[in-house]
Amino acid sequence: IIVRPALIPSARIAEQVSSAPVPTPVRMPTAAMEITEAAKSGDGTIVNVGIRTTGTFKCPDCTQKFDTEKSKQLHWKFIHDPNRLQEE
C-alpha cells in the first residue's frame, strides 16, 4: 500500500497553515507608558500575579486590596455578589 502525504488530513492542514499569510507585527508606542500605582498589581511572586496587595481596603472574599472603599465595593459587586445575574 502506498500512502501519499496529500491524502493524509494532517498533511493538508500543515500545507494550509504554511501557506497562510504572515501578519505584520504590532508596533508598540515609542513614548514611555505611564502606569499609575492604582493599576499595578502583584508583589513579584507567582501566587499574587494580578492580585493587588498594597491597598488599604481589603475585599472580605478574596485577597484583593483597594485604595478606596468605593473601588472595593464595586469589585465585590461585580465579582462576588451572589445576587448578580449569572450567565446560564
Short mmCIF file of N, CA and C in Angstrom, two decimals, residues 16-69:
data_model
loop_
_atom_site.label_atom_id
_atom_site.label_comp_id
_atom_site.label_asym_id
_atom_site.label_seq_id
_atom_site.Cartn_x
_atom_site.Cartn_y
_atom_site.Cartn_z
N GLN A 16 -1.97 24.07 4.52
CA GLN A 16 -2.78 25.28 4.63
C GLN A 16 -2.15 26.27 5.59
N VAL A 17 -1.66 25.77 6.70
CA VAL A 17 -1.05 26.65 7.71
C VAL A 17 0.21 27.29 7.16
N SER A 18 1.04 26.50 6.47
CA SER A 18 2.30 27.04 5.98
C SER A 18 2.10 28.05 4.86
N SER A 19 0.95 27.99 4.15
CA SER A 19 0.73 28.94 3.07
C SER A 19 -0.06 30.17 3.53
N ALA A 20 -0.45 30.22 4.81
CA ALA A 20 -1.20 31.36 5.33
C ALA A 20 -0.31 32.59 5.35
N PRO A 21 -0.88 33.78 5.08
CA PRO A 21 -0.06 34.99 5.11
C PRO A 21 0.43 35.29 6.53
N VAL A 22 1.59 35.84 6.61
CA VAL A 22 2.20 36.18 7.90
C VAL A 22 1.69 37.56 8.30
N PRO A 23 1.07 37.70 9.49
CA PRO A 23 0.57 39.02 9.91
C PRO A 23 1.72 39.97 10.20
N THR A 24 1.48 41.24 9.96
CA THR A 24 2.50 42.23 10.28
C THR A 24 2.55 42.43 11.79
N PRO A 25 3.73 42.57 12.35
CA PRO A 25 3.85 42.73 13.80
C PRO A 25 3.25 44.05 14.27
N VAL A 26 2.70 44.04 15.47
CA VAL A 26 2.14 45.25 16.07
C VAL A 26 3.28 46.06 16.66
N ARG A 27 3.30 47.31 16.34
CA ARG A 27 4.36 48.17 16.87
C ARG A 27 3.90 48.83 18.16
N MET A 28 4.72 48.75 19.18
CA MET A 28 4.43 49.38 20.46
C MET A 28 4.77 50.86 20.36
N PRO A 29 4.07 51.70 21.14
CA PRO A 29 4.39 53.13 21.11
C PRO A 29 5.83 53.36 21.55
N THR A 30 6.46 54.34 20.92
CA THR A 30 7.86 54.61 21.26
C THR A 30 7.98 55.45 22.52
N ALA A 31 6.93 56.21 22.86
CA ALA A 31 6.97 57.02 24.09
C ALA A 31 6.80 56.10 25.30
N ALA A 32 7.39 56.46 26.40
CA ALA A 32 7.28 55.67 27.62
C ALA A 32 5.84 55.67 28.11
N MET A 33 5.35 54.49 28.50
CA MET A 33 3.99 54.39 29.01
C MET A 33 4.02 54.60 30.51
N GLU A 34 3.05 55.37 31.01
CA GLU A 34 2.97 55.62 32.44
C GLU A 34 1.94 54.67 33.05
N ILE A 35 2.33 53.94 34.06
CA ILE A 35 1.43 53.03 34.77
C ILE A 35 1.25 53.58 36.17
N THR A 36 0.02 53.95 36.51
CA THR A 36 -0.23 54.53 37.83
C THR A 36 -0.11 53.45 38.91
N GLU A 37 0.09 53.87 40.13
CA GLU A 37 0.19 52.93 41.25
C GLU A 37 -1.08 52.11 41.40
N ALA A 38 -2.24 52.73 41.16
CA ALA A 38 -3.51 52.02 41.30
C ALA A 38 -3.66 50.90 40.28
N ALA A 39 -2.95 51.00 39.15
CA ALA A 39 -3.05 49.97 38.11
C ALA A 39 -2.07 48.82 38.32
N LYS A 40 -1.11 48.99 39.20
CA LYS A 40 -0.11 47.94 39.44
C LYS A 40 -0.69 46.86 40.34
N SER A 41 -0.26 45.63 40.11
CA SER A 41 -0.72 44.52 40.95
C SER A 41 0.41 43.54 41.17
N GLY A 42 0.20 42.66 42.15
CA GLY A 42 1.19 41.63 42.43
C GLY A 42 2.32 42.14 43.30
N ASP A 43 3.09 41.19 43.79
CA ASP A 43 4.23 41.52 44.63
C ASP A 43 5.50 40.84 44.11
N GLY A 44 5.44 40.39 42.86
CA GLY A 44 6.59 39.73 42.27
C GLY A 44 6.58 38.22 42.40
N THR A 45 5.59 37.68 43.09
CA THR A 45 5.50 36.22 43.23
C THR A 45 4.47 35.68 42.25
N ILE A 46 4.60 34.41 41.90
CA ILE A 46 3.65 33.76 41.01
C ILE A 46 2.27 33.72 41.65
N VAL A 47 2.21 33.50 42.93
CA VAL A 47 0.93 33.38 43.65
C VAL A 47 0.09 34.65 43.51
N ASN A 48 0.72 35.80 43.51
CA ASN A 48 -0.01 37.07 43.52
C ASN A 48 -0.03 37.79 42.17
N VAL A 49 0.16 37.08 41.08
CA VAL A 49 0.07 37.71 39.76
C VAL A 49 -1.35 38.22 39.57
N GLY A 50 -1.49 39.50 39.27
CA GLY A 50 -2.80 40.09 39.03
C GLY A 50 -3.58 40.43 40.29
N ILE A 51 -3.02 40.19 41.45
CA ILE A 51 -3.69 40.49 42.72
C ILE A 51 -3.09 41.76 43.30
N ARG A 52 -3.91 42.75 43.54
CA ARG A 52 -3.44 43.98 44.16
C ARG A 52 -3.24 43.73 45.64
N THR A 53 -2.04 43.96 46.13
CA THR A 53 -1.71 43.63 47.52
C THR A 53 -1.34 44.84 48.37
N THR A 54 -1.40 46.05 47.81
CA THR A 54 -0.92 47.22 48.55
C THR A 54 -1.98 48.23 48.94
N GLY A 55 -3.26 47.93 48.74
CA GLY A 55 -4.32 48.88 49.10
C GLY A 55 -4.64 48.85 50.58
N THR A 56 -5.47 49.79 51.01
CA THR A 56 -5.89 49.91 52.40
C THR A 56 -7.14 49.11 52.69
N PHE A 57 -8.03 48.98 51.70
CA PHE A 57 -9.32 48.33 51.90
C PHE A 57 -9.30 46.93 51.30
N LYS A 58 -9.40 45.91 52.19
CA LYS A 58 -9.32 44.52 51.75
C LYS A 58 -10.70 43.96 51.46
N CYS A 59 -10.80 43.24 50.33
CA CYS A 59 -12.04 42.56 49.99
C CYS A 59 -12.27 41.44 51.00
N PRO A 60 -13.50 41.30 51.52
CA PRO A 60 -13.77 40.26 52.52
C PRO A 60 -13.79 38.84 51.92
N ASP A 61 -13.87 38.74 50.59
CA ASP A 61 -14.00 37.42 49.96
C ASP A 61 -12.75 36.94 49.23
N CYS A 62 -11.77 37.80 49.04
CA CYS A 62 -10.54 37.37 48.35
C CYS A 62 -9.36 38.20 48.88
N THR A 63 -8.22 38.06 48.26
CA THR A 63 -7.03 38.75 48.76
C THR A 63 -6.78 40.11 48.13
N GLN A 64 -7.68 40.57 47.26
CA GLN A 64 -7.51 41.87 46.63
C GLN A 64 -7.60 43.00 47.65
N LYS A 65 -6.83 44.05 47.41
CA LYS A 65 -6.87 45.26 48.24
C LYS A 65 -7.08 46.45 47.33
N PHE A 66 -7.72 47.49 47.88
CA PHE A 66 -8.10 48.65 47.09
C PHE A 66 -7.73 49.93 47.81
N ASP A 67 -7.55 51.01 47.04
CA ASP A 67 -7.19 52.31 47.60
C ASP A 67 -8.38 53.03 48.20
N THR A 68 -9.59 52.72 47.74
CA THR A 68 -10.79 53.39 48.26
C THR A 68 -11.86 52.37 48.59
N GLU A 69 -12.74 52.74 49.50
CA GLU A 69 -13.88 51.89 49.86
C GLU A 69 -14.78 51.69 48.64
#
